[in-house]
Structure formats: structure tokens, C-alpha cells
Coordinates of C-alpha atoms in Angstrom, one line a residue:
X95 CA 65.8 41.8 -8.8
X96 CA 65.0 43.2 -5.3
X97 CA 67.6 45.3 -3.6
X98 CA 67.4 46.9 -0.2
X99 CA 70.5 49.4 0.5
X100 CA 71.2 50.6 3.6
X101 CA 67.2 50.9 5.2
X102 CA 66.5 52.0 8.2
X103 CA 62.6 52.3 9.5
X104 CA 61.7 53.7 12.8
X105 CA 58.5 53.7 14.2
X106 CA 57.2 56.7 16.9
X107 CA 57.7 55.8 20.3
X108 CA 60.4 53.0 19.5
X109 CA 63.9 53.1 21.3
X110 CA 65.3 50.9 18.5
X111 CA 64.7 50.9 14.8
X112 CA 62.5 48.1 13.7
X113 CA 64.6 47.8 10.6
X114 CA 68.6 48.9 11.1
X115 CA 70.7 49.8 8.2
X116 CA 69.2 46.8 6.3
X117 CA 71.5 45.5 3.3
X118 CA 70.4 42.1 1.1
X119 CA 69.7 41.0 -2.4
X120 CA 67.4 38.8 -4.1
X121 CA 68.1 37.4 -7.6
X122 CA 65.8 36.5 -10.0
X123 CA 63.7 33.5 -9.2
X124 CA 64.9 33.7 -5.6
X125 CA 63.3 32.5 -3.2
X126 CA 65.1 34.6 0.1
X127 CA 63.4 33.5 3.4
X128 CA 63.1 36.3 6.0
X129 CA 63.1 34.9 10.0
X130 CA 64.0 35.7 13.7
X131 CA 62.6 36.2 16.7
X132 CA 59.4 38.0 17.2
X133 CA 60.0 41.9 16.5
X134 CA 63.0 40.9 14.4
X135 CA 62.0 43.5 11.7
X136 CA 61.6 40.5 9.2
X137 CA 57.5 41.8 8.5
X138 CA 58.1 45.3 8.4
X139 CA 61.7 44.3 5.8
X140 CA 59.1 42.9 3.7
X141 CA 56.0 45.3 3.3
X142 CA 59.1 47.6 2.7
X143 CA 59.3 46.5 -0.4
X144 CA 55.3 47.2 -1.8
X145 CA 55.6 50.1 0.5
X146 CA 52.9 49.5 2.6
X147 CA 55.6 50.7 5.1
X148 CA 58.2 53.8 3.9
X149 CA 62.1 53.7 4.8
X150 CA 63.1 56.6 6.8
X151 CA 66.3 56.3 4.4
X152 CA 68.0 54.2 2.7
X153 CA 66.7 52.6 -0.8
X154 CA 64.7 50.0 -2.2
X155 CA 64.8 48.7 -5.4
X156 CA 62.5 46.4 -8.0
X157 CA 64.6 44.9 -10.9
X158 CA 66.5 48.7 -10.5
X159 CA 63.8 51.1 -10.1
X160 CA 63.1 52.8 -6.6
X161 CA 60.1 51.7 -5.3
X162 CA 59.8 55.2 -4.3
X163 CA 59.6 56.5 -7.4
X164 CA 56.5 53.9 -8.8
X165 CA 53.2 54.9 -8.1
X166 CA 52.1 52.3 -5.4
X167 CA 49.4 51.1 -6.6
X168 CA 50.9 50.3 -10.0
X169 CA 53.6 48.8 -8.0
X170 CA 51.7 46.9 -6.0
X171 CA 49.8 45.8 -8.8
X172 CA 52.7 43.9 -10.3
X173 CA 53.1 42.4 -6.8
X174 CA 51.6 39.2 -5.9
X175 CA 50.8 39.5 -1.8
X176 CA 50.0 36.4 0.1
X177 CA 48.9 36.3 4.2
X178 CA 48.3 34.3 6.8
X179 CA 44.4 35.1 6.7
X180 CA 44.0 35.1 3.2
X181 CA 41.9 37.8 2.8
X182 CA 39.3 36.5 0.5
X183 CA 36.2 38.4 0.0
X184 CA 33.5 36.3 1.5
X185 CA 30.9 37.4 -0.7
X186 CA 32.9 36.6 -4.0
X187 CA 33.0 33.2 -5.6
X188 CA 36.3 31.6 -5.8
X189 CA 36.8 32.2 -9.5
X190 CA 35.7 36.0 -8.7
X191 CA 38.3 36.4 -5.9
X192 CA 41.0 34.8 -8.2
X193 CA 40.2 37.0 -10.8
X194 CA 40.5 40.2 -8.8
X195 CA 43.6 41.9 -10.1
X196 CA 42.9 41.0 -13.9
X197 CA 39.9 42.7 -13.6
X198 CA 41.5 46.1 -12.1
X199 CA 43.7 46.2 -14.9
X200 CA 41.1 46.3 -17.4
X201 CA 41.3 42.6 -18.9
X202 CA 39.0 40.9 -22.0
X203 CA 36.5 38.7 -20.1
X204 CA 37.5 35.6 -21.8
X205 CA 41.3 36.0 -21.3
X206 CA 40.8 36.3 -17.4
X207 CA 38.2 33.5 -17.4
X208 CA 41.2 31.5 -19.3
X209 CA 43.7 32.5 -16.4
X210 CA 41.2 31.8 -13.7
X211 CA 40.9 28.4 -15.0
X212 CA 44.5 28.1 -15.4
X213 CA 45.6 29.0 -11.9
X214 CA 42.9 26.8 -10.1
X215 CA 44.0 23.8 -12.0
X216 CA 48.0 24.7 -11.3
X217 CA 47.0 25.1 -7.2
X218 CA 44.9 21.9 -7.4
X219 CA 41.0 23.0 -7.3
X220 CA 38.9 22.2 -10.0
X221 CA 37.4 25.7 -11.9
X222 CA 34.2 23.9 -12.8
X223 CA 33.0 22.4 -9.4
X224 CA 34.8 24.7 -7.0
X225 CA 35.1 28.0 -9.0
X226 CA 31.9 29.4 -8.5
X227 CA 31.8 28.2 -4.5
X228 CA 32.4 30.7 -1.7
X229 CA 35.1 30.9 0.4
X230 CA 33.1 30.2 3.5
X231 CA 32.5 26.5 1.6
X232 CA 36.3 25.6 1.6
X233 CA 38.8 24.4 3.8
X234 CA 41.7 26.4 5.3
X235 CA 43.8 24.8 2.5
X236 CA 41.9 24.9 -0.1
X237 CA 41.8 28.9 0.9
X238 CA 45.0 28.9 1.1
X239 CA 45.3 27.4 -2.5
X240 CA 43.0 30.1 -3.7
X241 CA 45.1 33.0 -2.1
X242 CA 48.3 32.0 -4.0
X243 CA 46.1 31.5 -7.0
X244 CA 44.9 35.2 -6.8
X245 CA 48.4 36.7 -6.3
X246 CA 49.4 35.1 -9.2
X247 CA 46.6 36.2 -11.3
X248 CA 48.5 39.3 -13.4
X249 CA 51.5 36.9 -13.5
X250 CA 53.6 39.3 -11.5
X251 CA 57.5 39.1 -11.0
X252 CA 57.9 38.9 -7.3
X253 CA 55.1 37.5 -5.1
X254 CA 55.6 38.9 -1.1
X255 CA 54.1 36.2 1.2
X256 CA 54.0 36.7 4.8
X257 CA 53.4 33.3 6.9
X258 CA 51.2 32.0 4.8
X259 CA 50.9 28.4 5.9
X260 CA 51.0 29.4 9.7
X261 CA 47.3 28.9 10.7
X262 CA 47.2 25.6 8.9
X263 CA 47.7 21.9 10.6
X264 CA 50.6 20.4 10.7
X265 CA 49.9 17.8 8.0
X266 CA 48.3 20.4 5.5
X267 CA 50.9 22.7 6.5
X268 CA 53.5 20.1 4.8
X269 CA 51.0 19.3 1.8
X270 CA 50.8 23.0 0.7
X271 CA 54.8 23.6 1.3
X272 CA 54.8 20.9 -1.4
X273 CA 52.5 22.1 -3.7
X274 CA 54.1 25.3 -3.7
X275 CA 57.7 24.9 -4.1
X276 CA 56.6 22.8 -7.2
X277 CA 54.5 25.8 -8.5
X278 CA 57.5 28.3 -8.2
X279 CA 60.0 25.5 -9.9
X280 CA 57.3 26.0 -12.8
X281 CA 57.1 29.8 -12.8
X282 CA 60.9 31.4 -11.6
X283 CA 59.3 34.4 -9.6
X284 CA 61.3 36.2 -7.0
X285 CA 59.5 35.4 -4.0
X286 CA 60.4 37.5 -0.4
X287 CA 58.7 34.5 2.3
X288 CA 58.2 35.5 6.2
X289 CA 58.2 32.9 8.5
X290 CA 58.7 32.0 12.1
X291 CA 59.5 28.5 11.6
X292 CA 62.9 27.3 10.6
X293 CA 62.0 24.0 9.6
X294 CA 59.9 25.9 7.0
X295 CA 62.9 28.5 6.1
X296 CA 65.4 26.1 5.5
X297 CA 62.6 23.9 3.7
X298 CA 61.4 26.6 1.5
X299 CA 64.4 29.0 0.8
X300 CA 67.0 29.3 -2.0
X301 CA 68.6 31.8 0.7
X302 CA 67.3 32.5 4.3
X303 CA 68.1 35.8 5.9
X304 CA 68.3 35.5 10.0
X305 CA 67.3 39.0 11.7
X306 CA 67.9 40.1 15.3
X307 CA 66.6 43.8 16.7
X308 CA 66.4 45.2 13.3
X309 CA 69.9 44.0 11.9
X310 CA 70.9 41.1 9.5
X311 CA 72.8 38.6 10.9
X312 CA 73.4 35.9 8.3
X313 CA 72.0 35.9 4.6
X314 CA 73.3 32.6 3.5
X315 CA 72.1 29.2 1.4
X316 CA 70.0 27.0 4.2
X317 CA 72.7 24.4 3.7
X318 CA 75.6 27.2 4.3
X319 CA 73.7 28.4 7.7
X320 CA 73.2 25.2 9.0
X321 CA 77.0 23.9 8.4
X322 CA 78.6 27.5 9.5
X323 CA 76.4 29.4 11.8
X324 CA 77.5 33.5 11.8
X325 CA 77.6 33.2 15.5
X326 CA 76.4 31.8 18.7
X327 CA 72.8 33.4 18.5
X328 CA 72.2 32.1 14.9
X329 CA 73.7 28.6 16.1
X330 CA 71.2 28.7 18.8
X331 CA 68.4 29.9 17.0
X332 CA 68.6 26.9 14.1
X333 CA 68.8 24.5 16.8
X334 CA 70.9 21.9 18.7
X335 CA 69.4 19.3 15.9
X336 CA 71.0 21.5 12.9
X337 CA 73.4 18.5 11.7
X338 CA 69.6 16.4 11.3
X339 CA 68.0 19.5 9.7
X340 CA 71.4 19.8 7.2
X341 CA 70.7 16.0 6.4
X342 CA 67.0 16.7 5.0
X343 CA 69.0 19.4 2.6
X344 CA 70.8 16.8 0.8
X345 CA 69.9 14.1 -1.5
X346 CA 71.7 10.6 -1.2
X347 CA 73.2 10.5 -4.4
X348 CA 75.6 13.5 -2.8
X349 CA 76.6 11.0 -0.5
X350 CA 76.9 7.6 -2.3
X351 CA 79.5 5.4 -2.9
X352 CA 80.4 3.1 -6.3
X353 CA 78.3 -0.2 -6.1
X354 CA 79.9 -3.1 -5.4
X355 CA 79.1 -6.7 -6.8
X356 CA 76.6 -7.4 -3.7
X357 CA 73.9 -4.6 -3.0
X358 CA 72.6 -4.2 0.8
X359 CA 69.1 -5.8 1.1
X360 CA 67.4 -2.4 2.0
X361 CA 67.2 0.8 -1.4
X362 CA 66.3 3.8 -1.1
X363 CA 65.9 6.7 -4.1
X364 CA 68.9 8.4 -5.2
X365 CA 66.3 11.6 -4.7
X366 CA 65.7 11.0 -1.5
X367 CA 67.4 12.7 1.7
X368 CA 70.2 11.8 3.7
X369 CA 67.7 12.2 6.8
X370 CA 65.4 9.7 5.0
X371 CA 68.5 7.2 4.5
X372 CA 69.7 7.3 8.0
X373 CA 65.8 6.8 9.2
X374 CA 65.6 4.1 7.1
X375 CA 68.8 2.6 8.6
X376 CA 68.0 3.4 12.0
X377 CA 64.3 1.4 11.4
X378 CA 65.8 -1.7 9.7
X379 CA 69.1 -1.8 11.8
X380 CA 71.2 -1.9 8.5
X381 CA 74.3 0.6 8.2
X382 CA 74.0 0.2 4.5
X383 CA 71.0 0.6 1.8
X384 CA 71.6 0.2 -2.6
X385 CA 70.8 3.7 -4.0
X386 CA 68.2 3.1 -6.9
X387 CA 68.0 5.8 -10.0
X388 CA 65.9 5.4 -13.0
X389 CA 65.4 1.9 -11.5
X390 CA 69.0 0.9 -11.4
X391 CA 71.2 0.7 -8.9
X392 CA 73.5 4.0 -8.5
X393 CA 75.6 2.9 -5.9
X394 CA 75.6 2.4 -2.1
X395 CA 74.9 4.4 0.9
X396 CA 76.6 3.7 4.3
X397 CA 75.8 5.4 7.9
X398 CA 79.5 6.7 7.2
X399 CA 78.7 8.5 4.6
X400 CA 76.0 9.9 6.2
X401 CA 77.9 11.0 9.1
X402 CA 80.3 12.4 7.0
X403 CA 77.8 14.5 5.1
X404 CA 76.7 15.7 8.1
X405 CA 80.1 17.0 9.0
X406 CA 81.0 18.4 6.0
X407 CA 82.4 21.8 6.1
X408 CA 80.1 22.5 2.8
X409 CA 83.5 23.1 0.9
X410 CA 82.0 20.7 -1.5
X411 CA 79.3 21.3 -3.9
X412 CA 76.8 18.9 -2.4
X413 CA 73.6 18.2 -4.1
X414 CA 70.0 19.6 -2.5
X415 CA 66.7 17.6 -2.3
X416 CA 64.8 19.3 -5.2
X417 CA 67.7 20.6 -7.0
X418 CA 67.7 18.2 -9.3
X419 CA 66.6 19.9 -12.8
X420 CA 66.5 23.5 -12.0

């Protein structure tokens, strides 16, 4: 769906090139998660792609057409962009912000007054009592909300979003990582995510791609990185706690074992993570909990298993928190 080729992208007065020789694809309904270290080139690798930056060389590509040969505003028309800031226009209401790009392509009033009121309903605000508020009246998530709302508007293909949790609190932070993977598990678009976090990368990505001065280091599954680091910067850059962080990846019916005629005291969902598991171990001093699907027990977890699973050399297909469905 998105293909970069060989990119390079210098900027005057640069020794180095911001983005070096830059190879990676994103598949359809991809979610590819774009970190590093400050200066990494991870930004400028994504506003490649709407061309609000231009490659030096090299070639980028939407579902096989050069984004060099698309008029930029059509292309970024069919490109849903979400910041940090959000951007809204102050003196808009809510349902006028959301219905921004609709309107610049020339829709029936009533069909984007239908899709206004869709998308607030799918990000969680109410059309009728916050719709015709302004944004100065809502909270940071709630903005937040209405931003991904309004770059879903037209329904575009790929949707470009550039830390856009990073100025929220920790605990709405969480809420809105949430209530966005479960929008894209209802919609398949190809999503290109910036972040600095790698709690958030690993959290959020179908693939993360780790950057360094420019260059690609590893493009891998967040489960694949975190078992087999490319090399001793990656390694230190996912952090000493990477088995822990592998462990929130997986769900505990990856791990379980047959149940026996006598179930442990303690049960935790079969959904659930491995991290969860061995927290809930750790808290009730138990190395074993029953494993409970559709209300049933599934079978039984013990703090070997989890060890093991976090020790696995990821030759085995094991099972990720969220997978299950999709």
C-alpha cells in the first residue's frame, strides 16, 4: 500500500541526510510504527509520504502510484493527517471542524451531516450535545477524539499521525490508545504512526520501524524486535525490561497448559496478557492461576510458562493481545 524505495532527503546546512537511503513497506491495513531518537528522520519519513517534504531521490509510492506524480492536494486529500496539536479551528464548531474535508470536496449537505454524526459517535462524543460546541469548550481528549474524527472524515485509505497522544496525561493517554486501536480494527486503514515512546510503538504497531541518523535499523513485528533485537543500539533503545514489555504482547492462552482435575484458586481471562498473569501471581503469591474462556475453564497458567514465553526465541506462532478476530 505505501512503499518508500531507496529515499534520501537532505536538508541545507546538514552534514548528514535526515532520511538515508530509506527502504520499508506497509501493507494494507498496517499499522507500521515509525521511532528513534530525536532527529532520527522518523517525522520527516512520514510527511514524505503526503509530500509536505520532497525526496531528493528515491521514490514513494501510494497503493503503486508515485506520490510525485499526484497533485498534492488531491493526494493529500485522500490522506487523513493527525498531530500532536490538533489543529482545530477555534472558531468552528466541532461538527464544522469534523466536516472540513467533505466540504472541500464538494459533498450533499445531508450526506456529510450523516458522516459527521457517524464519526463523533465511533470516537465517543455525542453529535447532538457536543457537535455544535467549540473546541476551546473541550478537553485535550476530547480534542484529540475530534482530530481523528476529522481525518477520517472522506474515509481515506491511509491516515499519517504524528504523536498524537503525546501532550495528553498519562491516564488519557492509555484511554485514547484504546479507543483507537479498536477504531482501526473496525476500519483496516493503513496507518504510518510517529512516536517517541516505545511503550506506545510496541502497543500500537502491526510493525515498528527503529531509525538511527537517517537509516533503518530494524522493521520487524513488536514481538520479533523485542525477542531478537538487530543489534546492540536497538537492544538498548527497547530497554533492559524488554522480556516484561514482550510479556504484555502476548495473551495467556499462548501460554496455557491442559487443565487438570483441580483448578488453582486464582483465574484470569484467556484474553488477557502474560504480564497481567504474572502480576497477578506476583500480588497473590500463587505460581499458578485457571485460565477462563467463554466462562469455562481453558486450562492452567504456571509462572513456568510464563518464564518460558518470555524466553521464547519467537520460532513459534504465539498469540498477541488483540489478535484475537482479526
Amino acid at each position: 500500500m505505501i512503499e518508500l524505495e531507496d529515499v534520501v532527503k537532505r536538508f541545507p546546512g546538514s552534514a548528514h541526510p535526515a532520511v538515508d537511503r530509506l527502504s520499508l513497506n506497509v501493507a494494507q491495513g498496517e499499522v507500521c510504527v515509525l521511532i528513534g531518537p530525536s532527529g532520527c528522520g522518523k517525522t520527516t519519513t512520514m510527511r514524505l509520504v503526503n509530500r509536505l517534504i520532497e525526496p531528493d531521490s528515491g521514490t514513494v509510492r501510494i497503493a503503486g502510484r508515485d506520490v510525485m506524480q499526484t497533485d498534492p492536494v488531491e493526494l493529500r486529500r485522500g490522506i487523513g493527517y493527525v498531530i500532536q496539536q490538533v489543529g482545530l479551528f477555534p472558531h468552528w464548531t466541532i461538527a464544522e471542524n469534523v466536516a472540513t474535508v467533505p466540504r472541500l470536496l464538494g459533498w450533499a449537505a445531508d450526506r456529510t451531516t450523516q458522516r459527521v454524526h457517524e464519526l463523533l459517535t465511533l470516537v465517543g462524543i455525542d453529535p447532538a450535545t457536543a457537535g455544535q460546541r467549540y473546541p476551546r469548550e473541550l478537553s485535550g481528549g476530547q480534542k484529540q477524539r475530534v482530530g481523528v474524527a476529522r481525518a477520517l472524515a472522506a474515509d481515506p485509505p491511509v491516515m499519517l499521525m504524528d504523536e498524537p497522544f503525546g501532550a495528553l496525561d498519562p491516564i488519557t493517554r492509555k484511554r485514547m490508545q484504546d479507543e483507537f486501536l479498536r477504531i482501526l480494527r473496525s476500519l483496516s486503514k493503513t496507518i504510518v504512526f510517529v512516536t517517541h515512546d516505545i511503550d506506545e510503538a510496541i502497543k500500537m504497531g502491526d510493525r515498528v520501524a527503529i531509525m538511527k541518523d537517517g537509516a533503518l535499523l530494524q522493521y520487524a513485528s513488536p514481538e520479533r524486535i523485542l525477542a531478537h533485537p538487530a543489534d546492540a543500539f536497538v537492544d538498548e533503545f527497547v530497554g533492559a525490561d524488554r522480556a516484561l514489555k514482550r510479556l504484555a504482547l502476548l495473551e495467556c492462552r499462548s501460554a496455557m497448559q491442559p487443565a487438570g482435575a483441580t483448578l488453582p484458586a486464582e483465574s484470569i481471562a484467556a484474553e488477557a496478557s502474560l504480564r497481567d498473569a504474572l502480576a497477578l501471581m506476583l500480588q497473590t503469591n500463587t505460581d499458578a492461576v485457571a485460565v477462563i474462556a467463554h466462562g469455562a475453564p481453558a486450562g492452567v497458567l504456571t509462572l513456568a510458562d510464563v518464564r518460558g514465553a518470555s524466553r521464547d526465541d519467537g520460532a513459534a506462532a504465539s498469540r498477541a493481545v488483540g489478535s484475537s478476530g482479526t
